[in-house]
mmCIF file of C-alpha atoms (C1' of nucleotides) in Angstrom:
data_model
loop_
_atom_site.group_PDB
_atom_site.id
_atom_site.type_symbol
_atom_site.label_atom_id
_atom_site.label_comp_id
_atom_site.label_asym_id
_atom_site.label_seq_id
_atom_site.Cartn_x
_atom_site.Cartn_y
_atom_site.Cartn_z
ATOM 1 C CA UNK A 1 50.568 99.337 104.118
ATOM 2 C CA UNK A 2 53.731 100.440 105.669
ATOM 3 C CA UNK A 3 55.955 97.664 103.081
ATOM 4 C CA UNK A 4 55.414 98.900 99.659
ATOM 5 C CA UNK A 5 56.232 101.983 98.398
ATOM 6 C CA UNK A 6 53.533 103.731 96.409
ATOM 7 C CA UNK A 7 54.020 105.541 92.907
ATOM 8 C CA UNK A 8 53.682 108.647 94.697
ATOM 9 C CA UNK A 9 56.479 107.698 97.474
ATOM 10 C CA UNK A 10 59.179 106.468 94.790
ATOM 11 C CA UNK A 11 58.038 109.906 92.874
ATOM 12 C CA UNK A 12 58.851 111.903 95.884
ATOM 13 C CA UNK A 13 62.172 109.936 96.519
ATOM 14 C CA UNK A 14 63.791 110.159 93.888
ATOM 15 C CA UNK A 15 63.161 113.684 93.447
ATOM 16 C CA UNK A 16 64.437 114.364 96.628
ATOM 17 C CA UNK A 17 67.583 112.549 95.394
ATOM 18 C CA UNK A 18 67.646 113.985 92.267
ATOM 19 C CA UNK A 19 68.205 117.648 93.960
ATOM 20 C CA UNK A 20 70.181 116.111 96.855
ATOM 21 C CA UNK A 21 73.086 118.438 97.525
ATOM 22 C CA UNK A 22 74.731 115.752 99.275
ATOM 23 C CA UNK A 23 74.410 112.766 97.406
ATOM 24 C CA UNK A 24 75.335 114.852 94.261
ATOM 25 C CA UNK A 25 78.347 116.059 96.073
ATOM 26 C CA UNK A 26 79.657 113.044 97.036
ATOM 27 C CA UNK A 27 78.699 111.463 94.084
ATOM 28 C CA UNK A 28 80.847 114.307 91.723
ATOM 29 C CA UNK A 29 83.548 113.954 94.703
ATOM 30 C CA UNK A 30 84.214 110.482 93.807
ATOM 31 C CA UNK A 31 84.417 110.757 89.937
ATOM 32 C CA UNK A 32 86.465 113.847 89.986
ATOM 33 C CA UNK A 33 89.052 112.108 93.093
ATOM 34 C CA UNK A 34 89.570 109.454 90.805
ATOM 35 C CA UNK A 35 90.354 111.691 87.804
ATOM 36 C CA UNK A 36 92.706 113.609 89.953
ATOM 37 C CA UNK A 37 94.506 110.775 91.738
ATOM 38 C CA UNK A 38 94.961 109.139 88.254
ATOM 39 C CA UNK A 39 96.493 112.351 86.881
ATOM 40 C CA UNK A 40 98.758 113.012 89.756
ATOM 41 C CA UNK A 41 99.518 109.168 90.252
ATOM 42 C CA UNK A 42 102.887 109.886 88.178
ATOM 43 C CA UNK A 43 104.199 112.253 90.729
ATOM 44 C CA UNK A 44 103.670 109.701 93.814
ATOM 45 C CA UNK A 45 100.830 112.717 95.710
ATOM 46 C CA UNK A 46 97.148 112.246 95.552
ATOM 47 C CA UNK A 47 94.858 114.979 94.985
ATOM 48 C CA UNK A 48 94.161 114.784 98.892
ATOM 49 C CA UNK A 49 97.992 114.359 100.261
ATOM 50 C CA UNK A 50 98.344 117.259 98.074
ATOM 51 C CA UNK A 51 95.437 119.519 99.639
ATOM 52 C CA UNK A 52 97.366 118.871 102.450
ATOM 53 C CA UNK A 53 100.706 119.678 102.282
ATOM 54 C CA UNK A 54 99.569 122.746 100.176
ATOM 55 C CA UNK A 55 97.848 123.960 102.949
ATOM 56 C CA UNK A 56 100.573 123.366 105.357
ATOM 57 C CA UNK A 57 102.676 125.496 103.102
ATOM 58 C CA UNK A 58 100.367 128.586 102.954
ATOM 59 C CA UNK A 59 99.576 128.907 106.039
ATOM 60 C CA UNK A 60 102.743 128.883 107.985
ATOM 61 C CA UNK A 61 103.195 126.039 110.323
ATOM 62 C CA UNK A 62 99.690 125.760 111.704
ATOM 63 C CA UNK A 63 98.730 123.239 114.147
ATOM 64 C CA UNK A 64 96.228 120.361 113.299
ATOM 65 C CA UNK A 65 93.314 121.987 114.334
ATOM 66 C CA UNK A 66 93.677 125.093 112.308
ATOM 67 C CA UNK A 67 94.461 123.264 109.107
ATOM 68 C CA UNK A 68 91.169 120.818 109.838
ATOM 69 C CA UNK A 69 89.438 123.716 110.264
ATOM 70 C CA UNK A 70 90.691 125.387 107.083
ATOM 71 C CA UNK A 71 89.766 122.226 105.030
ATOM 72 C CA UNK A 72 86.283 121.567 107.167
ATOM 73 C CA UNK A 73 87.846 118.144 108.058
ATOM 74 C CA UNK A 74 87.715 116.892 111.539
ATOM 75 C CA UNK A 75 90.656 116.959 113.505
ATOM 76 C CA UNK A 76 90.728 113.591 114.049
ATOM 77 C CA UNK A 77 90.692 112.755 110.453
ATOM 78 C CA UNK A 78 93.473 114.852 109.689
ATOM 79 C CA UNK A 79 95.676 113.344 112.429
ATOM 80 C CA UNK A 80 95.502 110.154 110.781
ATOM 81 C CA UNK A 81 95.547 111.673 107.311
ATOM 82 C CA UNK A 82 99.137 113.177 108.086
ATOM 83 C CA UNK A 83 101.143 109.506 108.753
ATOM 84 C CA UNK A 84 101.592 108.581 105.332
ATOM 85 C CA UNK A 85 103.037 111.637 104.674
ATOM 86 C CA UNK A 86 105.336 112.187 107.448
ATOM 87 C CA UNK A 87 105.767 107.994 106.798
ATOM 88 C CA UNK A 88 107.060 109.346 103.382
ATOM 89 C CA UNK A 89 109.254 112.290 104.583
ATOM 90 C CA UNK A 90 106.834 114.910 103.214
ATOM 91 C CA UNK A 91 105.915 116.619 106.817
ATOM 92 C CA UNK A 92 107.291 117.113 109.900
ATOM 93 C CA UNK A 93 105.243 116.958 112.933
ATOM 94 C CA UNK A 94 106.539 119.451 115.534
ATOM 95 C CA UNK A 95 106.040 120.044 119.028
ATOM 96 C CA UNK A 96 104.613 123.722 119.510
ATOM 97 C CA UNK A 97 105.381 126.629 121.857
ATOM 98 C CA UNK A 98 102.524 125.643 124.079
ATOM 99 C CA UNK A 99 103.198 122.041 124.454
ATOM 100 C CA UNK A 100 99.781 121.230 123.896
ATOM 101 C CA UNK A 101 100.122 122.336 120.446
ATOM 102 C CA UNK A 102 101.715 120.142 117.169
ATOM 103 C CA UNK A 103 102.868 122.484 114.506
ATOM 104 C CA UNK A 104 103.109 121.336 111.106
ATOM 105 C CA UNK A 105 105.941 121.734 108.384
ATOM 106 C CA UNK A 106 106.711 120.511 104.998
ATOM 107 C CA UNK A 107 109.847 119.195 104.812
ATOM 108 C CA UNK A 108 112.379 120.080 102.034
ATOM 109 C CA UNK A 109 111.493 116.431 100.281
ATOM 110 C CA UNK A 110 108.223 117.537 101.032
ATOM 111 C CA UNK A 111 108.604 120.712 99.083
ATOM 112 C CA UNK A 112 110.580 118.976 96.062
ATOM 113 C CA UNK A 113 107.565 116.490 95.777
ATOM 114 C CA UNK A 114 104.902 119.406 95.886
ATOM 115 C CA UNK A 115 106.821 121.286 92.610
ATOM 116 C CA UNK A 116 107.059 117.792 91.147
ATOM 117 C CA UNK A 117 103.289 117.199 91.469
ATOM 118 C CA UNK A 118 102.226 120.961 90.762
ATOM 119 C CA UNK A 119 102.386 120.452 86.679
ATOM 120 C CA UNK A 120 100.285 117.087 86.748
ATOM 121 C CA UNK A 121 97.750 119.152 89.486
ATOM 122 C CA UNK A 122 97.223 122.287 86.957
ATOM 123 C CA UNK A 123 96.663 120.055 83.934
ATOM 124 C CA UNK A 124 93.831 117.886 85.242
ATOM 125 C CA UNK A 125 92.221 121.257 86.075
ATOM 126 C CA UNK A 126 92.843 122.519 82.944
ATOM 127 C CA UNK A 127 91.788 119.147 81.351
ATOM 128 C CA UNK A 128 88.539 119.049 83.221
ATOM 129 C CA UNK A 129 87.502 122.695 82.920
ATOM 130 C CA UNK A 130 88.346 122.743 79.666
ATOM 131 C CA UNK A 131 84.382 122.853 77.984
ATOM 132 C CA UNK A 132 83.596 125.268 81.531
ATOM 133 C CA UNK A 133 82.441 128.698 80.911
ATOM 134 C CA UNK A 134 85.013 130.615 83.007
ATOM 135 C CA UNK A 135 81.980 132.783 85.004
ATOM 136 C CA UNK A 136 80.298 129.276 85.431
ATOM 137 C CA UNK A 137 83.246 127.638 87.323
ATOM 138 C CA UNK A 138 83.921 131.004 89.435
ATOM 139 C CA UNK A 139 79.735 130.789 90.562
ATOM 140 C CA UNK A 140 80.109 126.882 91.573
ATOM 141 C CA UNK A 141 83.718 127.541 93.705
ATOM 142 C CA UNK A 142 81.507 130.036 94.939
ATOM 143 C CA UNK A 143 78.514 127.918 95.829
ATOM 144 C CA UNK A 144 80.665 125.524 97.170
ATOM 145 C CA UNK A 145 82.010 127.773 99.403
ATOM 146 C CA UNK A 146 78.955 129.491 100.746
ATOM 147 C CA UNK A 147 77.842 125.816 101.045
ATOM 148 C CA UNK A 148 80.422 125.029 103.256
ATOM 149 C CA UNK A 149 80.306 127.619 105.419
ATOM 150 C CA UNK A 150 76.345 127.436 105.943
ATOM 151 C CA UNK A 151 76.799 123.698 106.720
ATOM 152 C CA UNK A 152 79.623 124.425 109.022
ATOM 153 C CA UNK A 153 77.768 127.260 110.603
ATOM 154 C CA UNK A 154 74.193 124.967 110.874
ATOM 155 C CA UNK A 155 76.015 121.851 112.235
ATOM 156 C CA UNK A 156 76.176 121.278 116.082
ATOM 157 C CA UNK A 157 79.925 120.928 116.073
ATOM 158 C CA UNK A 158 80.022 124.917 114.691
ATOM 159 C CA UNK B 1 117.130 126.119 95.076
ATOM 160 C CA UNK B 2 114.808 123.245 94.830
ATOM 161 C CA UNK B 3 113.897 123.320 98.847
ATOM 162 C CA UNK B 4 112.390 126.761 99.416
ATOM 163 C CA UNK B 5 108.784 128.345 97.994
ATOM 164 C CA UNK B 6 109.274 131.369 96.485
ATOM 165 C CA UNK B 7 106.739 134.118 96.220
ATOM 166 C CA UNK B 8 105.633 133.102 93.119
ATOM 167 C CA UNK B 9 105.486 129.539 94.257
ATOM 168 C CA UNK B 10 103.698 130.355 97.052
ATOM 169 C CA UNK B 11 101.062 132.114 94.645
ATOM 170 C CA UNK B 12 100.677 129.591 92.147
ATOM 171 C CA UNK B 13 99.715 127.358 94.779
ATOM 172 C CA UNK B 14 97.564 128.912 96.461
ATOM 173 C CA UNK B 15 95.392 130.342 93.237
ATOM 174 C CA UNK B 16 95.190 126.575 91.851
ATOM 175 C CA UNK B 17 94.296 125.448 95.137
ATOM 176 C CA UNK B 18 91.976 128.039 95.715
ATOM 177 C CA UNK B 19 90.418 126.846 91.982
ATOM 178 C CA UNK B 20 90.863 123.311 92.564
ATOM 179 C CA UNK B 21 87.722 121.500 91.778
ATOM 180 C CA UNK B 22 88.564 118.288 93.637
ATOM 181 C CA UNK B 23 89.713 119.948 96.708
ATOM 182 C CA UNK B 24 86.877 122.128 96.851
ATOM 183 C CA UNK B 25 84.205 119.488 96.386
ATOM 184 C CA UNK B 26 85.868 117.322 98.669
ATOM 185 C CA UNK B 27 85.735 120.122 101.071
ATOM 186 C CA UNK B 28 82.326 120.606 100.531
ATOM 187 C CA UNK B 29 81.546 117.257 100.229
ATOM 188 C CA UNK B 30 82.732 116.511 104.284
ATOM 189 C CA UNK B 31 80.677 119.701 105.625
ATOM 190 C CA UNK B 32 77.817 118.982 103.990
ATOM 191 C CA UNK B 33 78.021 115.419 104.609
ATOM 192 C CA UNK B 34 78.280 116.226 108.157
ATOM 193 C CA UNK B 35 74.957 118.359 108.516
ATOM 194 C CA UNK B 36 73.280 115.808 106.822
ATOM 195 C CA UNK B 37 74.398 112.794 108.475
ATOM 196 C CA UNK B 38 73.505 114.747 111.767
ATOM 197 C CA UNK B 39 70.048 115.863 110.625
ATOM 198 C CA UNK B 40 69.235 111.972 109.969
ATOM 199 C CA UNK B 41 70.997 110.444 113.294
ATOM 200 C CA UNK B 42 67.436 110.230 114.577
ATOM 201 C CA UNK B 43 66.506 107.969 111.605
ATOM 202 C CA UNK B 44 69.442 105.352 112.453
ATOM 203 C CA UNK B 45 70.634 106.450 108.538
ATOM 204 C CA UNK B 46 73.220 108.025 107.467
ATOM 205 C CA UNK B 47 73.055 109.791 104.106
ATOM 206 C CA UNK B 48 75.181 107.690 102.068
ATOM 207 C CA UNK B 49 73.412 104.642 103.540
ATOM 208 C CA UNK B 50 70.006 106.642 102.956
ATOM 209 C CA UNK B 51 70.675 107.015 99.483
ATOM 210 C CA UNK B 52 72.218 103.788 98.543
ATOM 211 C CA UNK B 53 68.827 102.053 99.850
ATOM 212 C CA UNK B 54 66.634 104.994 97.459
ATOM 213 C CA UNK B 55 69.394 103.769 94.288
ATOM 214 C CA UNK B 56 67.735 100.569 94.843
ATOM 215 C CA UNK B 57 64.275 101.188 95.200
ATOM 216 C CA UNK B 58 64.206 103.082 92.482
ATOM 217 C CA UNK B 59 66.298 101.122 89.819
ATOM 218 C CA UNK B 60 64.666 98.043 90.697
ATOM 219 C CA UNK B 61 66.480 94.745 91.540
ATOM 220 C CA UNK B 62 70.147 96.822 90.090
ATOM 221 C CA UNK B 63 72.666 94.849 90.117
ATOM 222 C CA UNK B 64 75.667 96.046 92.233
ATOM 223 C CA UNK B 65 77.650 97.125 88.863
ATOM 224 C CA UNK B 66 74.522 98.955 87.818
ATOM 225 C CA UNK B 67 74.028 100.500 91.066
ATOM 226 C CA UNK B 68 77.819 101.509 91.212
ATOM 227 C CA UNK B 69 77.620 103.062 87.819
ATOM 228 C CA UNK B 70 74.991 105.020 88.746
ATOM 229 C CA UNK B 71 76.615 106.183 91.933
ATOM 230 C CA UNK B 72 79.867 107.025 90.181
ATOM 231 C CA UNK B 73 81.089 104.388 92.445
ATOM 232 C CA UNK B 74 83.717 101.826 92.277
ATOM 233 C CA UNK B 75 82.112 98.585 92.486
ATOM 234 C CA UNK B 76 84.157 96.869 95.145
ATOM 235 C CA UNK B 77 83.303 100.101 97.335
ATOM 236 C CA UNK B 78 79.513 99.735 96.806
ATOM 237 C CA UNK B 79 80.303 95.824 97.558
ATOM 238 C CA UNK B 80 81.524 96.634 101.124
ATOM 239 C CA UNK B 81 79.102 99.909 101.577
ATOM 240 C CA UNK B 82 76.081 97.042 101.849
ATOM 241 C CA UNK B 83 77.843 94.938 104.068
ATOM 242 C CA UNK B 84 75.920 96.991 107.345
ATOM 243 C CA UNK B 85 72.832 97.695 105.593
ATOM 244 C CA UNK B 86 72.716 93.503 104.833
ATOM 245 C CA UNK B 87 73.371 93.029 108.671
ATOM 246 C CA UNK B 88 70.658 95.102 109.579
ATOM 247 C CA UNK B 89 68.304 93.753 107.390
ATOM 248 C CA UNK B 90 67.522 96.626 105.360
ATOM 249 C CA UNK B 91 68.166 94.711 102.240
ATOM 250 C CA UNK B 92 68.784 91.584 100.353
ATOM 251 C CA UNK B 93 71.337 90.688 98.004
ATOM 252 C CA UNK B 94 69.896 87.759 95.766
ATOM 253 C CA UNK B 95 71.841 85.768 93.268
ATOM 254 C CA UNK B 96 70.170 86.151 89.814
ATOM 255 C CA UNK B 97 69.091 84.863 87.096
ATOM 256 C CA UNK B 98 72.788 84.739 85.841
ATOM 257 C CA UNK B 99 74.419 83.031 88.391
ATOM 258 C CA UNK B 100 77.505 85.702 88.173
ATOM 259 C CA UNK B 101 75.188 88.754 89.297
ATOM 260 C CA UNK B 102 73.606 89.993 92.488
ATOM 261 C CA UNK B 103 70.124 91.753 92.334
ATOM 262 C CA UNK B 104 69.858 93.851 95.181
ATOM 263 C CA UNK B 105 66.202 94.305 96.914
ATOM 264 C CA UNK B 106 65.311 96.442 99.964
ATOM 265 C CA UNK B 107 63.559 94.894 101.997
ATOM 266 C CA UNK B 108 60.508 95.603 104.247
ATOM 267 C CA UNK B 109 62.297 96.581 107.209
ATOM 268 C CA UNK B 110 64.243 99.006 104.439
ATOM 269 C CA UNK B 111 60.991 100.689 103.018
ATOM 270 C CA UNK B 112 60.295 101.287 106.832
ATOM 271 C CA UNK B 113 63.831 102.683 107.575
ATOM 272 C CA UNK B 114 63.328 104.750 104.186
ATOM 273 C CA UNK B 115 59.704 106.414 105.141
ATOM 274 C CA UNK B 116 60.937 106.711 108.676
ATOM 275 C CA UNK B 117 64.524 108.756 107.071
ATOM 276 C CA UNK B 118 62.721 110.670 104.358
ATOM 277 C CA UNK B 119 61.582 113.711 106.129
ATOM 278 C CA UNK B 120 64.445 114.525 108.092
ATOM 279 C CA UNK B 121 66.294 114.305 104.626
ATOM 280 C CA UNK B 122 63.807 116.432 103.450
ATOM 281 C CA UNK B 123 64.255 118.767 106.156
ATOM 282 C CA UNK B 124 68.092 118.746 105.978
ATOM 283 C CA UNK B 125 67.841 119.513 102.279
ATOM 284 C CA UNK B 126 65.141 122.130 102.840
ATOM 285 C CA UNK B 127 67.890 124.047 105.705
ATOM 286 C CA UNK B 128 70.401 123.898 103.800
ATOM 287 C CA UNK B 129 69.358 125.630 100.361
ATOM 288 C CA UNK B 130 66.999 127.961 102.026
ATOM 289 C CA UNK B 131 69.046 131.163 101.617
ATOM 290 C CA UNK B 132 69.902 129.592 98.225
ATOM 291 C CA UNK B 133 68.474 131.227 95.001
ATOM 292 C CA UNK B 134 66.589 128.232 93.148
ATOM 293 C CA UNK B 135 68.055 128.633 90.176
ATOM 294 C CA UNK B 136 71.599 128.835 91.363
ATOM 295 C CA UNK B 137 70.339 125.387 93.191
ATOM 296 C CA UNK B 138 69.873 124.078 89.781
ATOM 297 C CA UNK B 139 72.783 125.457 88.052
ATOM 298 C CA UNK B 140 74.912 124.032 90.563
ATOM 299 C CA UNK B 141 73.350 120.705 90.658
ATOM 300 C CA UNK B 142 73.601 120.922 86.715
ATOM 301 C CA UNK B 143 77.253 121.116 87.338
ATOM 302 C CA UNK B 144 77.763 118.633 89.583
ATOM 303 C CA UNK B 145 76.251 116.032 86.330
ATOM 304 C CA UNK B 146 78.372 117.411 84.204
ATOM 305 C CA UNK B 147 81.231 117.354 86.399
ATOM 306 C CA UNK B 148 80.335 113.891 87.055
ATOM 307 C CA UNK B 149 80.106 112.680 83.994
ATOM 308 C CA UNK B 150 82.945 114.351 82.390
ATOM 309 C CA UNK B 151 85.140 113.474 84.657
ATOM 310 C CA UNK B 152 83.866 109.897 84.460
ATOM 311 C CA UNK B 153 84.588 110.154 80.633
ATOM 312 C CA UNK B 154 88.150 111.551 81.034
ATOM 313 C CA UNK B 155 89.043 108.527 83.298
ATOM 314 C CA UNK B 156 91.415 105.741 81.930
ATOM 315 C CA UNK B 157 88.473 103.506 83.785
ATOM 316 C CA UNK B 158 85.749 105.272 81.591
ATOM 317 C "C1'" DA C 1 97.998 130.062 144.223
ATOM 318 C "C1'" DG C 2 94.609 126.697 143.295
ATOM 319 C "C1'" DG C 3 91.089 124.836 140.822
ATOM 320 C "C1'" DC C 4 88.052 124.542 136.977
ATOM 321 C "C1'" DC C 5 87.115 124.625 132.273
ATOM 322 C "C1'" DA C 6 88.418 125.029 127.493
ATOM 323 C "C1'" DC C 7 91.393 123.515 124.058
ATOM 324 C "C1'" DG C 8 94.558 120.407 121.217
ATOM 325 C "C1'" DA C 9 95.724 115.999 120.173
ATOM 326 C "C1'" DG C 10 95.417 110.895 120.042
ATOM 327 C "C1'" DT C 11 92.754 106.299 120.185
ATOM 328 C "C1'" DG C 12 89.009 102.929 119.510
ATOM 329 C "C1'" DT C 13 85.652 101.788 116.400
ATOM 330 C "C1'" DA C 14 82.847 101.937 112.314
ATOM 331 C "C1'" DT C 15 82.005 103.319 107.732
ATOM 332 C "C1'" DA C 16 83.636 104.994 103.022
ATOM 333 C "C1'" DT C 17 86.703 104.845 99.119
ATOM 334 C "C1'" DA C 18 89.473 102.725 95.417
ATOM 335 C "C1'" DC C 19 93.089 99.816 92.996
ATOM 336 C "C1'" DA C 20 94.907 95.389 91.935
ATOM 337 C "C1'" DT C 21 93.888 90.932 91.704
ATOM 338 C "C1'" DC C 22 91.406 86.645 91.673
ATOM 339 C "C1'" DC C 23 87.489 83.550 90.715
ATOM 340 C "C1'" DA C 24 83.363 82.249 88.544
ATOM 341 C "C1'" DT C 25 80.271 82.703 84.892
ATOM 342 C "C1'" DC C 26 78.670 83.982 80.578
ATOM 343 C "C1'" DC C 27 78.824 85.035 75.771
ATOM 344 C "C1'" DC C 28 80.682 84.936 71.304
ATOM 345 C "C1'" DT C 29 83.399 83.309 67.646
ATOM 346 C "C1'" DT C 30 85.362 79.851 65.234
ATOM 347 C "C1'" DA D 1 81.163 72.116 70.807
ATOM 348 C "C1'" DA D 2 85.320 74.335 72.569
ATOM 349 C "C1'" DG D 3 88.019 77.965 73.713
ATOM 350 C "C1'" DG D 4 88.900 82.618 74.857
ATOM 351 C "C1'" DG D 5 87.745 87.084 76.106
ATOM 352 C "C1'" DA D 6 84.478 89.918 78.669
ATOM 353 C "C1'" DT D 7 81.717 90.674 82.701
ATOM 354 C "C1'" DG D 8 80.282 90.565 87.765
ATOM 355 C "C1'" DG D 9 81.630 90.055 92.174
ATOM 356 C "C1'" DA D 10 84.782 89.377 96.242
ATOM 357 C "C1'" DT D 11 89.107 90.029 98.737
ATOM 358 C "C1'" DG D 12 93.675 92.125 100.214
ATOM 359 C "C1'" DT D 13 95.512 96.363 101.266
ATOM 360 C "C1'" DA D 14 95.832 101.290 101.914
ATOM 361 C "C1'" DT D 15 93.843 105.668 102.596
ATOM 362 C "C1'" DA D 16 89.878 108.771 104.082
ATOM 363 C "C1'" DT D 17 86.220 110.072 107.187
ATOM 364 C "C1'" DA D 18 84.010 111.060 111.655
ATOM 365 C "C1'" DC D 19 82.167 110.360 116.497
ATOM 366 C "C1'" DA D 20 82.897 109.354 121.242
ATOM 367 C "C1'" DC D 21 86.130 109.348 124.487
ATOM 368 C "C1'" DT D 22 90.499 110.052 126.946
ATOM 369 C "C1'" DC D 23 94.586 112.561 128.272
ATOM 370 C "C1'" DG D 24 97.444 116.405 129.017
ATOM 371 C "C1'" DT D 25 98.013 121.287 128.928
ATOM 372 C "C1'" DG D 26 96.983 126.028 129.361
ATOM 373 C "C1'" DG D 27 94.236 129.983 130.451
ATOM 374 C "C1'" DC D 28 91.234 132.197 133.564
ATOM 375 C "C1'" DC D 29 88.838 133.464 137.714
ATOM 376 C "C1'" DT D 30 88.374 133.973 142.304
#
DNA sequence: AGGCCACGAGTGTATATACATCCATCCCTT
DNA sequence: AAGGGATGGATGTATATACACTCGTGGCCT
């Protein structure tokens, strides 16, 4: 009884599926990565070296904590997600005050690369919320943000 | 004059970052990931595992292309993603009729895993969009299909 | 001042993701 | 029937992701 799944169990599968914030996520993730990379492939920075050194730029040497926390990434992940770029010049990894600390800074080929990739950024926005009702794309940024936050907030590792 | 962020710079970059689809759902995308993958720990399986077993049960015998296209997925990732759920025995990858395709099958030990994960994937889901109005729920899963699929169109690799 | 705990970062391991490329098979057209 | 292009899958390589764990530092409390 427990081997086959009845019409009732496949019915209640894939509608949990079907309205699964997290498979639909990751599933819209991946399509929209690849769109991205492929537009900013020209300039040498994909969409997620970009996030990156972006966020390294606004917020003023932070260490590698704050900046996972700003992009709900573990810290680990992020460690390793900064070689290629300081491979490539891009960042510079620095030792902080408290020598505990790493602070992070864009280096001046890091900053030429970012104002090369900026144009081929904006346009695969503008290319893929083109058909978007502009109050529709606001209330999803929004969603996605409250959903973030909730998860973070829910999750052991708050 | 090319290796400093002006003002203006600095606020271009941070509104199209602050708009940026990809970044956004990628951000997403790893918080919510996270909940879930720690709501179903107790299952032995993870969400992305969880719902690549579901994708087959429910398309019956896909092939891995078919699968991937349904997942937005490259196929060579999908490939690899079975690898551990082969190894555990949660399904089978048979050669077809055409010699030059897979059909995938879960297999008993999979429908178990599946009934066993399905109600703390229920339960995540049910957490998570609690404080959510249920048809902002919808609207935003509506836009996560479109998103998906637009982007999917856009793509060189449509 | 000394000791304990919290915090920041790095490593080991496993999974996830995709592109380019290669190989086999299949289908279609001539 | 033969050849050539299309399709399905696997592999090499690089990046992305996170957990568990370790190490060193720094703050705090008595």
């Amino acid at each position: 009884m427990k081997e086959k799944l009845s019409r009732k169990d496949l019915q209640q599968l894939a509608e949990t599926r079907a309205t699964c914030l997290c498979h639909n996520l990751r599933r819209s993730s991946r399509a929209v990565t690849r769109l991205y990379d492929e537009a900013m492939a020209p300039a040498g920075l994909p969409a997620n070296q970009m996030a990156i050194l972006v966020g390294i730029a606004l917020l003023d040497q932070p260490t590698i904590s704050a900046l996972a926390r700003e992009m709900a990434m573990d810290p680990s992940t992020l460690s390793r997600n900064l070689r290629p770029l300081e491979q490539e010049g891009l960042l510079q990894i620095k030792t902080g005050i408290k020598q505990r600390e790493k602070r992070l800074v864009v280096t001046a080929k890091g900053i030429r690369r970012i104002k090369r990739a900026l144009p081929f950024w904006a346009k695969a926005q503008a290319k893929l919320t083109k058909r978007m009702q502009p109050d529709l794309q606001e209330e999803v940024l929004a969603a996605l943000a409250d959903l973030t936050s909730d998860a973070q907030t829910m999750a052991k590792r708050a």
